[in-house]
Every structure is written in structure tokens, then in C-alpha cells.
PDB file of C-alpha atoms in Angstrom:
ATOM      1  CA  GLY A 181      -5.490  42.161  27.535  1.00 65.00           C
ATOM      2  CA  LEU A 182      -4.066  39.129  25.962  1.00 69.00           C
ATOM      3  CA  MET A 183      -5.923  38.044  22.801  1.00 69.00           C
ATOM      4  CA  CYS A 184      -6.317  34.282  22.329  1.00 72.00           C
ATOM      5  CA  PRO A 185      -7.445  32.670  19.070  1.00 71.00           C
ATOM      6  CA  GLU A 186     -10.748  30.809  19.051  1.00 75.00           C
ATOM      7  CA  PRO A 187     -10.539  27.017  19.370  1.00 77.00           C
ATOM      8  CA  PHE A 188     -11.909  24.914  16.538  1.00 76.00           C
ATOM      9  CA  ALA A 189     -12.359  21.318  15.458  1.00 78.00           C
ATOM     10  CA  VAL A 190     -12.683  20.250  11.828  1.00 77.00           C
ATOM     11  CA  THR A 191     -13.645  16.797  10.659  1.00 81.00           C
ATOM     12  CA  SER A 192     -14.108  15.361   7.206  1.00 81.00           C
ATOM     13  CA  ASN A 193     -15.080  11.820   6.290  1.00 82.00           C
ATOM     14  CA  GLU A 194     -16.274  10.025   3.231  1.00 82.00           C
ATOM     15  CA  THR A 195     -17.610   6.501   2.826  1.00 85.00           C
ATOM     16  CA  CYS A 196     -15.360   4.273   0.743  1.00 88.00           C
ATOM     17  CA  VAL A 197     -16.919   1.123  -0.768  1.00 89.00           C
ATOM     18  CA  ILE A 198     -14.755  -1.393  -2.608  1.00 91.00           C
ATOM     19  CA  LYS A 199     -16.363  -4.316  -4.459  1.00 91.00           C
ATOM     20  CA  TYR A 200     -13.888  -7.028  -5.337  1.00 92.00           C
ATOM     21  CA  PRO A 201     -14.518  -9.152  -8.435  1.00 93.00           C
ATOM     22  CA  ASP A 202     -16.238 -12.504  -8.266  1.00 94.00           C
ATOM     23  CA  THR A 203     -14.182 -15.712  -8.381  1.00 94.00           C
ATOM     24  CA  VAL A 204     -15.117 -18.291 -11.023  1.00 94.00           C
ATOM     25  CA  VAL A 205     -13.998 -21.882 -10.517  1.00 94.00           C
ATOM     26  CA  ASP A 206     -14.363 -24.346 -13.391  1.00 93.00           C
ATOM     27  CA  ILE A 207     -14.996 -27.918 -12.246  1.00 92.00           C
ATOM     28  CA  VAL A 208     -14.207 -30.820 -14.547  1.00 93.00           C
ATOM     29  CA  GLU A 209     -15.005 -34.348 -13.392  1.00 91.00           C
ATOM     30  CA  PRO A 210     -14.512 -37.417 -15.568  1.00 90.00           C
ATOM     31  CA  ASP A 211     -18.063 -38.759 -15.160  1.00 92.00           C
ATOM     32  CA  HIS A 212     -19.966 -35.413 -15.324  1.00 90.00           C
ATOM     33  CA  PRO A 213     -20.196 -32.491 -17.736  1.00 93.00           C
ATOM     34  CA  PRO A 214     -17.986 -29.505 -16.799  1.00 92.00           C
ATOM     35  CA  TYR A 215     -19.574 -26.714 -14.750  1.00 93.00           C
ATOM     36  CA  SER A 216     -18.555 -23.466 -13.060  1.00 94.00           C
ATOM     37  CA  LEU A 217     -19.022 -22.189  -9.544  1.00 94.00           C
ATOM     38  CA  ILE A 218     -19.145 -18.455  -8.902  1.00 95.00           C
ATOM     39  CA  TYR A 219     -18.071 -17.168  -5.496  1.00 94.00           C
ATOM     40  CA  PRO A 220     -19.158 -13.552  -5.027  1.00 93.00           C
ATOM     41  CA  GLY A 221     -16.322 -11.186  -4.227  1.00 92.00           C
ATOM     42  CA  PRO A 222     -16.424  -9.346  -0.907  1.00 92.00           C
ATOM     43  CA  THR A 223     -17.628  -5.792  -0.511  1.00 92.00           C
ATOM     44  CA  LEU A 224     -15.578  -3.780   1.971  1.00 90.00           C
ATOM     45  CA  THR A 225     -16.851  -0.511   3.404  1.00 90.00           C
ATOM     46  CA  THR A 226     -14.636   1.865   5.337  1.00 87.00           C
ATOM     47  CA  PHE A 227     -15.198   5.334   6.764  1.00 83.00           C
ATOM     48  CA  PRO A 228     -11.844   7.141   6.644  1.00 82.00           C
ATOM     49  CA  GLN A 229     -11.843  10.312   8.725  1.00 82.00           C
ATOM     50  CA  ARG A 230      -9.556  13.317   8.962  1.00 81.00           C
ATOM     51  CA  THR A 231      -9.742  15.539  12.043  1.00 81.00           C
ATOM     52  CA  ILE A 232      -7.881  18.692  13.064  1.00 77.00           C
ATOM     53  CA  VAL A 233      -8.215  20.299  16.477  1.00 78.00           C
ATOM     54  CA  GLY A 234      -6.447  23.560  17.191  1.00 76.00           C
ATOM     55  CA  SER A 235      -6.869  27.310  17.019  1.00 70.00           C
ATOM     56  CA  THR A 236      -8.275  29.544  14.274  1.00 62.00           C
ATOM     57  CA  GLY A 237      -4.930  30.959  13.195  1.00 57.00           C
ATOM     58  CA  LEU A 238      -3.333  27.695  12.013  1.00 51.00           C
ATOM     59  CA  LEU A 239      -4.345  27.012   8.409  1.00 53.00           C
ATOM     60  CA  ASP A 240      -6.767  27.498   5.536  1.00 56.00           C
ATOM     61  CA  LEU A 241      -9.589  25.091   6.391  1.00 54.00           C
ATOM     62  CA  ARG A 242     -11.200  25.310   2.962  1.00 56.00           C
ATOM     63  CA  SER A 243      -8.304  23.385   1.393  1.00 58.00           C
ATOM     64  CA  PHE A 244      -8.653  20.693   4.071  1.00 54.00           C
ATOM     65  CA  LEU A 245     -12.403  20.250   3.732  1.00 54.00           C
ATOM     66  CA  GLY A 246     -12.945  20.843   0.038  1.00 56.00           C
ATOM     67  CA  SER A 247     -16.692  20.965  -0.468  1.00 50.00           C
ATOM     68  CA  ARG A 248     -17.470  18.579   2.428  1.00 49.00           C
ATOM     69  CA  GLY A 249     -17.061  18.399   6.170  1.00 46.00           C
ATOM     70  CA  SER A 250     -18.335  20.251   9.156  1.00 47.00           C
ATOM     71  CA  LEU A 251     -16.975  22.786  11.592  1.00 47.00           C
ATOM     72  CA  GLY A 252     -17.287  22.260  15.308  1.00 44.00           C
ATOM     73  CA  PHE A 253     -17.126  24.390  18.481  1.00 38.00           C
ATOM     74  CA  ARG A 254     -18.373  27.805  17.398  1.00 42.00           C
ATOM     75  CA  GLY A 255     -19.849  26.968  13.982  1.00 45.00           C
ATOM     76  CA  MET A 256     -18.766  28.836  10.888  1.00 43.00           C
ATOM     77  CA  LEU A 257     -15.366  30.478  10.733  1.00 45.00           C
ATOM     78  CA  GLY A 258     -14.936  33.595   8.641  1.00 45.00           C
ATOM     79  CA  ALA A 259     -14.721  32.688   4.972  1.00 41.00           C
TER      80      ALA A 259
END
């Protein structure tokens, strides 16, 4: 009998939200008092993901996942 390692899939993702600062434009016109316009800065949301697919003998998954992530295929690997 040939022994084959169990297949596994590991994925980890974390939402990343970046709020850019607002832009303030000062307007000065000769016949009117000065005033400012505020343009709200954009909010960008990304969902970066790391995935490994392979066999159980490749690496220490705890260092890859940290305290987050999920294990696929057969559920929990021996910890």
C-alpha cells in the first residue's frame, strides 16, 4: 500500500477599507465673500484573499492563517 497525504484547501481573507481625506477648495470671487467647497474623499473597499491548495504535508497552516481563516475539504487538520 502506497500512502497518500490528504488533500486540503486553506483560504484567508480580510476586508480592507481605506477612507481618503476630503478635498477642500477655497473659492474667492471679486464680487462675493470667499467660501469653501468640500468634496468628500472616496472610500475604497477591497477583499484581499490568500488561498493554498495542496496536500497535508506541505507547511504549517497556523502561520498562514493566524487566528482567522477556514479549512476546506476534510475540516480540521491535526493541530
